[in-house]
Coordinates of C-alpha atoms in Angstrom, one line a residue:
X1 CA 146.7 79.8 -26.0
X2 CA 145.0 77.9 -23.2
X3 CA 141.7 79.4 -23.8
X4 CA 142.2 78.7 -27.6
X5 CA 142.8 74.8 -26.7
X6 CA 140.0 74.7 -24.8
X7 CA 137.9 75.9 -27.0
X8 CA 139.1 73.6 -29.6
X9 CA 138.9 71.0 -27.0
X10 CA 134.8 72.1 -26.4
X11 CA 134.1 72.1 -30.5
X12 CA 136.0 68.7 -30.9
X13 CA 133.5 67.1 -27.9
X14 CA 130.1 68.5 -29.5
X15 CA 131.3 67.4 -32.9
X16 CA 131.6 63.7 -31.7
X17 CA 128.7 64.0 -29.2
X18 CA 126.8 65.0 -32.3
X19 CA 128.0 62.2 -34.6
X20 CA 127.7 59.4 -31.8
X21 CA 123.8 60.9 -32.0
X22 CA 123.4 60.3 -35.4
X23 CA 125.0 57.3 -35.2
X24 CA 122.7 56.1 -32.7
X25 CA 119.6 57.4 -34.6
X26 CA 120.8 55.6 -37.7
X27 CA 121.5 52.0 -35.7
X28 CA 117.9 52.6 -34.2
X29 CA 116.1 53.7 -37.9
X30 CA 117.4 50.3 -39.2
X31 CA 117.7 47.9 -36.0
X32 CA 118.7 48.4 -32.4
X33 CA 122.2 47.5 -32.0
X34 CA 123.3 49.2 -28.6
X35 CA 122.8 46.5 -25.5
X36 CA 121.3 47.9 -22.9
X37 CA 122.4 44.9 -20.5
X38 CA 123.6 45.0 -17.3
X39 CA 126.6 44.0 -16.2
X40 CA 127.3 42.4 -12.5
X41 CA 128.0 45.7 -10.8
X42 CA 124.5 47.6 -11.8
X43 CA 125.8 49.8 -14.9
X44 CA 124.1 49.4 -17.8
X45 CA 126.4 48.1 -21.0
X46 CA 126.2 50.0 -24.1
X47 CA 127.8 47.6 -26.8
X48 CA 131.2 48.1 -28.3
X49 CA 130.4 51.1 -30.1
X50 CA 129.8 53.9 -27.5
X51 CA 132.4 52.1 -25.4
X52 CA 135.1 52.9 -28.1
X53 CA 133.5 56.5 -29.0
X54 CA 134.2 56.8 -25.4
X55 CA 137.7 55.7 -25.6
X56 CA 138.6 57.8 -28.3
X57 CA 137.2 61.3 -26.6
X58 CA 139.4 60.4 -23.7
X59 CA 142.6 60.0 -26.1
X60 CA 141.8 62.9 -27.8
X61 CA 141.6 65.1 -24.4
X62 CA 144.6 63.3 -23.4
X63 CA 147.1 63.9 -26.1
X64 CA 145.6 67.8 -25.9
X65 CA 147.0 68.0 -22.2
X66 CA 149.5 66.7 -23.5
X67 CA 150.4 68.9 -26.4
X68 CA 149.9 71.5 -24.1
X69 CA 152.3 70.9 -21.4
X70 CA 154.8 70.2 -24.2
X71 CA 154.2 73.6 -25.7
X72 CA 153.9 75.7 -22.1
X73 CA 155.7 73.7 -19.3
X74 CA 154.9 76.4 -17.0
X75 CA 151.3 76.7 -17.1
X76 CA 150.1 74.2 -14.3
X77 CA 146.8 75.1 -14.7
X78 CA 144.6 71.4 -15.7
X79 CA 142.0 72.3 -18.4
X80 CA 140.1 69.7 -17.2
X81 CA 139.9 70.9 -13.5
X82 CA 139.4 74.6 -14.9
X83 CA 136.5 73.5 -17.1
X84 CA 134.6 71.3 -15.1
X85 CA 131.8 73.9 -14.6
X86 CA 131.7 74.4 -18.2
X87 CA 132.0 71.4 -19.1
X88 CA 129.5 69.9 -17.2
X89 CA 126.9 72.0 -17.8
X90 CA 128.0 71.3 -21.9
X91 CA 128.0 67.6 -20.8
X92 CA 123.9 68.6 -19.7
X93 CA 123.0 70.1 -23.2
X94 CA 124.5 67.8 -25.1
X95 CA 122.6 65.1 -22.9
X96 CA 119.4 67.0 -23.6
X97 CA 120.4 67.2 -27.0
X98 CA 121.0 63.8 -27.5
X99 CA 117.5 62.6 -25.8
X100 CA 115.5 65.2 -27.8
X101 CA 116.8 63.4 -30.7
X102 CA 115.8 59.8 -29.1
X103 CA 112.6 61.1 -28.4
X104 CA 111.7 62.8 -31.5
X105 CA 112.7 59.4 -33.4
X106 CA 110.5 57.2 -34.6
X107 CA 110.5 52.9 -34.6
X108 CA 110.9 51.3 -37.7
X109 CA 107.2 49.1 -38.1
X110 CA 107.5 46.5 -40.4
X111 CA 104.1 46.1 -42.0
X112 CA 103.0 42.4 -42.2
X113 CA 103.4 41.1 -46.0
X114 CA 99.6 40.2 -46.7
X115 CA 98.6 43.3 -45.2
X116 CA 96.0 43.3 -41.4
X117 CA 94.3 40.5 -41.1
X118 CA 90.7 40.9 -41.5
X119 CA 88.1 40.2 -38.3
X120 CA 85.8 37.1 -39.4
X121 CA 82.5 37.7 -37.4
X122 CA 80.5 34.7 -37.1
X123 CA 77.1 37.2 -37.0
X124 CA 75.1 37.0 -39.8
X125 CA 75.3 40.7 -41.8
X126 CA 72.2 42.6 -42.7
X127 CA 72.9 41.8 -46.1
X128 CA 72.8 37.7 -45.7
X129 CA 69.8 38.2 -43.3
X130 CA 68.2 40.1 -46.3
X131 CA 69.2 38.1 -49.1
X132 CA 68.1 35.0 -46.7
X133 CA 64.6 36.6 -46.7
X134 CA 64.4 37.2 -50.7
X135 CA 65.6 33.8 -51.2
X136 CA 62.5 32.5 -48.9
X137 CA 59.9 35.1 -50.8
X138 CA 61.5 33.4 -54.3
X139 CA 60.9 29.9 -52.6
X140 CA 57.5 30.7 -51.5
X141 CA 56.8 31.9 -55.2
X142 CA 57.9 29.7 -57.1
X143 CA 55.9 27.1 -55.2
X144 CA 52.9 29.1 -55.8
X145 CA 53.5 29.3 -59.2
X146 CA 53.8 25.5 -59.0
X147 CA 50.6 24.7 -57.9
X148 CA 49.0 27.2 -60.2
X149 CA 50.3 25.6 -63.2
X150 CA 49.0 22.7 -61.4
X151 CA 45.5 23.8 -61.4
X152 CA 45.9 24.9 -64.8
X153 CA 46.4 29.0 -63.7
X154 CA 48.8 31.5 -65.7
X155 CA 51.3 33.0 -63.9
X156 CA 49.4 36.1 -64.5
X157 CA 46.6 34.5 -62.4
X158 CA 48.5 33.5 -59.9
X159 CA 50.3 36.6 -59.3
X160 CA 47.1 38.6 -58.8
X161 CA 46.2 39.5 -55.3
X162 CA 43.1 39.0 -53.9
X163 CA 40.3 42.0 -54.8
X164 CA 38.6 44.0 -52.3
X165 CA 36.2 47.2 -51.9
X166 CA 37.1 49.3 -54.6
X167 CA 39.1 47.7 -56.9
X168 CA 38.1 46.9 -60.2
X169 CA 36.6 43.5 -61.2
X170 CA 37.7 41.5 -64.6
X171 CA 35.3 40.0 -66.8
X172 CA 37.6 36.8 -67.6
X173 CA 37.3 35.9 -63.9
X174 CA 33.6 35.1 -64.6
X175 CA 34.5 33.2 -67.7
X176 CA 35.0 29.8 -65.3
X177 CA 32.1 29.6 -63.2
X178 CA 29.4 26.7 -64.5
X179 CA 26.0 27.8 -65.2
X180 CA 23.3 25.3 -63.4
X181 CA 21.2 26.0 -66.3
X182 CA 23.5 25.4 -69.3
X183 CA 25.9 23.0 -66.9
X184 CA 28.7 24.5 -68.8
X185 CA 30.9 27.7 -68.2
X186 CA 30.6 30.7 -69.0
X187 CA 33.1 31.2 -71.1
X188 CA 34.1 35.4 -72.7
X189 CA 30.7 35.4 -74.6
X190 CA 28.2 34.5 -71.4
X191 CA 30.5 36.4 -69.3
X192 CA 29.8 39.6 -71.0
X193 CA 26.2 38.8 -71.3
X194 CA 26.6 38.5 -67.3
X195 CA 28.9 41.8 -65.8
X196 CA 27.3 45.0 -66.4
X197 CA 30.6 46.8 -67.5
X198 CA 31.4 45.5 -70.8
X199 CA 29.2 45.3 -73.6
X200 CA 26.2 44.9 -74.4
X201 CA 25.8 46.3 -71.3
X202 CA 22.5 44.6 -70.1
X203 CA 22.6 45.5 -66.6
X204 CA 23.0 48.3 -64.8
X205 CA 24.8 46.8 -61.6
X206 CA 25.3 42.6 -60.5
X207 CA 24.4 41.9 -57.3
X208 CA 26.7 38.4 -56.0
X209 CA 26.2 36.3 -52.6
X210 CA 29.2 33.9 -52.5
X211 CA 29.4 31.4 -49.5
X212 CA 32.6 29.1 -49.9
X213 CA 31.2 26.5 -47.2
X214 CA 29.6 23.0 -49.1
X215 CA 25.8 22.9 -48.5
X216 CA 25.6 26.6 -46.8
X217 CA 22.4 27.0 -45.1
X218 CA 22.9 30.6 -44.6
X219 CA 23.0 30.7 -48.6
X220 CA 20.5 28.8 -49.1
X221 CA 17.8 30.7 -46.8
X222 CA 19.3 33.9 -48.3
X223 CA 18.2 32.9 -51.8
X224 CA 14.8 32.4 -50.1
X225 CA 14.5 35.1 -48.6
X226 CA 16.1 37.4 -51.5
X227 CA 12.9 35.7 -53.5
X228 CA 10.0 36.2 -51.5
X229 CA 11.1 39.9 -50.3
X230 CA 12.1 41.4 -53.3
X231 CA 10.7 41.7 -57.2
X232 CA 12.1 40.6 -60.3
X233 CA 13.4 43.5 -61.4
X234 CA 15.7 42.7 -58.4
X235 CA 16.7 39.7 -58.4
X236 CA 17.1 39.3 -62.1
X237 CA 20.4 41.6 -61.5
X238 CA 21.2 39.0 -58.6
X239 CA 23.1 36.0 -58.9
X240 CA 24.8 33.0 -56.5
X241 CA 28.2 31.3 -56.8
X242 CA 28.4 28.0 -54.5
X243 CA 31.2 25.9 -53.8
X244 CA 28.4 23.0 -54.5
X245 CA 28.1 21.0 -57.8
X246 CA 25.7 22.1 -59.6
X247 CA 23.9 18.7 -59.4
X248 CA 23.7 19.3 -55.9
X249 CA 22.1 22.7 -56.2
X250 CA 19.4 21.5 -58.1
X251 CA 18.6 18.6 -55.7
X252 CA 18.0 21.1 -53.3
X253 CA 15.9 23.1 -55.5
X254 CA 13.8 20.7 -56.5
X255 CA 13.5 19.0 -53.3
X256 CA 12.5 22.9 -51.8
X257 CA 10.1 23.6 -54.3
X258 CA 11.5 27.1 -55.2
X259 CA 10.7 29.2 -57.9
X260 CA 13.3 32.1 -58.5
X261 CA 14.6 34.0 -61.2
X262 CA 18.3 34.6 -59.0
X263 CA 20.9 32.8 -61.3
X264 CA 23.2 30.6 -59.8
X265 CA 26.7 29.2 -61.0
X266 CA 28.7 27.0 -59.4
X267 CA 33.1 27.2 -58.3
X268 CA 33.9 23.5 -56.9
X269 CA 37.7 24.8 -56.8
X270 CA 37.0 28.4 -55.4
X271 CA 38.9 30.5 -57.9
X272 CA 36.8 32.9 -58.6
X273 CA 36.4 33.4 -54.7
X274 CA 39.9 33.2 -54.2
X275 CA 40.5 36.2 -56.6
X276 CA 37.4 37.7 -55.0
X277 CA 38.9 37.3 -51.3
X278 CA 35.5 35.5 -50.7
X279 CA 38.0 32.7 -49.3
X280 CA 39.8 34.3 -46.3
X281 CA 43.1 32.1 -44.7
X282 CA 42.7 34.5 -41.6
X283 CA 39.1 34.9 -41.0
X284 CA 36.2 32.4 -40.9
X285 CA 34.5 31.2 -44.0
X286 CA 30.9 33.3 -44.1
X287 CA 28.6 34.3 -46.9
X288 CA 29.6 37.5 -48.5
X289 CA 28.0 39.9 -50.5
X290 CA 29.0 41.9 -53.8
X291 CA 28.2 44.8 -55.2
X292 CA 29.4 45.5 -59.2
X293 CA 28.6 49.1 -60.7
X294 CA 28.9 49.7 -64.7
X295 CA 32.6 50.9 -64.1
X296 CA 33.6 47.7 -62.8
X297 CA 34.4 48.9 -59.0
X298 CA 33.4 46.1 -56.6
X299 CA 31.0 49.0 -55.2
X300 CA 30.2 47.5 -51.5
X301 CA 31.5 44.3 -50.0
X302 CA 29.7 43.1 -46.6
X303 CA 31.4 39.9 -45.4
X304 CA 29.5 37.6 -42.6
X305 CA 26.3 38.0 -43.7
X306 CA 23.0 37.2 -41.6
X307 CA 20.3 35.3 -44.4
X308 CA 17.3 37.7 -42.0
X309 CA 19.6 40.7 -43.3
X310 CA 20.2 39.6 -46.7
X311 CA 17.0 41.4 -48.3
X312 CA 17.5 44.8 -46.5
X313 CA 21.8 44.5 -48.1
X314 CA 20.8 44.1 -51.3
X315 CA 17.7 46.9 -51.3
X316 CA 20.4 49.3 -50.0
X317 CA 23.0 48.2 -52.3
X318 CA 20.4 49.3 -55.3
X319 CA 20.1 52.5 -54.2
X320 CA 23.4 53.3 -53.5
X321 CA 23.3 52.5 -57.6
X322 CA 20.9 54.7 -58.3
X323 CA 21.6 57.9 -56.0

């Protein structure tokens, strides 16, 4: 009978150790509510709730030692005194029991209603820094196209980079420049007369010297040179666009007494040397050189000319045409 009680006894304190446990896990899912405050002599308070789950096992083993002295007067023997080994080291796992269970529980987080705030940096992204850079590049365009329409250019002309060595020429380009012998332009009819790549075809290559600078003397002395050193047949494929007015040009003919056959055309607002890269922002304004084949490839392009050189550029140029 006594081992039966005690057994009883044993079951009866795991059973509430176990619900206090749950208890405590459930108050802790859903808010704390066991104190952990210390009262004035050092031992820690645990709230009303474990006090009277404390109170209650010690009734409970009281009216069992009770019960049993009723129901065996003779047995003298104390459960508790006989099952302090035992129930110590039960007292240990259910401890052990009980913290596994603290540990393994987890805090109830409550999530902020809007969500985590987002970190604002004050750095400018790659994105703004790009979008910053295309808004300059439209900027920058749209004020070029501005002061093409200015000047009376298409957007198509002003769009147009700058031709080089080896790209191919356009016949309307040489629709503007002003003949010093007719004092008008060009226009699509004289052009094609002019460029040996559209027809009729009355040329097999152009020869161009361009100098952007008013009054060039280098241009001038070219065009003497290019006259006394080479024949005809030359210098009838051979023409001269100056930045000068035309009226100016034939001062200085006159005044110099030459007699030439080179054809010369004037561009006051440099667009045809502008689409020619004859007018350089990064380099200093010289006297250049073109050569135009029958395909329309700007053949050779020698930049910084010397007029004592001129001749000897354009014999090569002519047989680099007709290797």
């Amino acid at each position: 009978m006594t081992a039966l009680l005690r057994r009883v006894l044993q079951s009866a304190c795991v059973l509430l150790v176990w619900t206090v446990a749950i208890r405590v896990k459930q108050s802790y899912a859903f808010g704390p509510t066991i104190s952990m405050r210390p009262k004035k002599d050092g031992c820690l308070f645990m709230g009303k709730g474990f006090n009277s789950a404390r109170n209650k096992q010690a009734e409970l083993a009281r009216k069992m030692g009770l019960a049993k002295k009723q129901r065996d007067p003779n047995d003298d023997d104390d459960p508790d005194a006989q099952g302090d080994g035992e129930e110590s080291t039960q007292v240990k796992e259910d401890r052990a029991v009980f913290a596994e269970l603290l540990a393994k529980s987890e805090p109830v987080v409550k999530k902020p209603a809007f969500g985590t705030p987002k970190i604002v940096s004050n750095k400018p992204s790659a994105a703004s820094k790009g979008s910053k850079t295309k808004s300059k590049v439209k900027a920058a365009d749209r004020k070029r196209r501005k002061n093409a329409s200015s000047k009376g250019e298409s957007e198509a002309e002003a769009d147009r980079l700058p031709l080089r060595e080896g790209d191919i020429a356009e016949r309307r380009d040489f629709e503007l420049l002003v003949s010093l012998e007719t004092g008008k332009q060009l226009g699509p009819i004289g052009a094609a007369q002019l460029v040996p790549w559209v027809p009729p075809y009355l040329a097999e290559y152009l020869v161009v010297l361009v100098d952007p600078r008013r009054q060039s003397g280098d241009l001038r002395q070219s065009i003497q040179y290019l006259t006394s050193n080479l024949g005809p047949e030359v210098t009838d494929k051979v023409i001269v666009v100056s930045a000068d007015p035309n009226d100016v040009t034939a001062s200085w003919i006159k005044r110099s007494g030459i007699d030439t056959s080179i054809r010369m055309f004037s561009d006051e607002k440099l667009r045809w040397m502008q689409s020619y890269s004859a007018v350089v922002d990064d380099e200093r304004w010289s006297m250049s050189i073109y050569l135009f084949c029958t395909s329309g490839v700007i053949r050779k392009l020698v930049r910084q000319v010397d007029p004592s050189k001129a001749s000897q550029l354009v014999t090569d140029m002519v047989h680099l045409v007709e290797e």
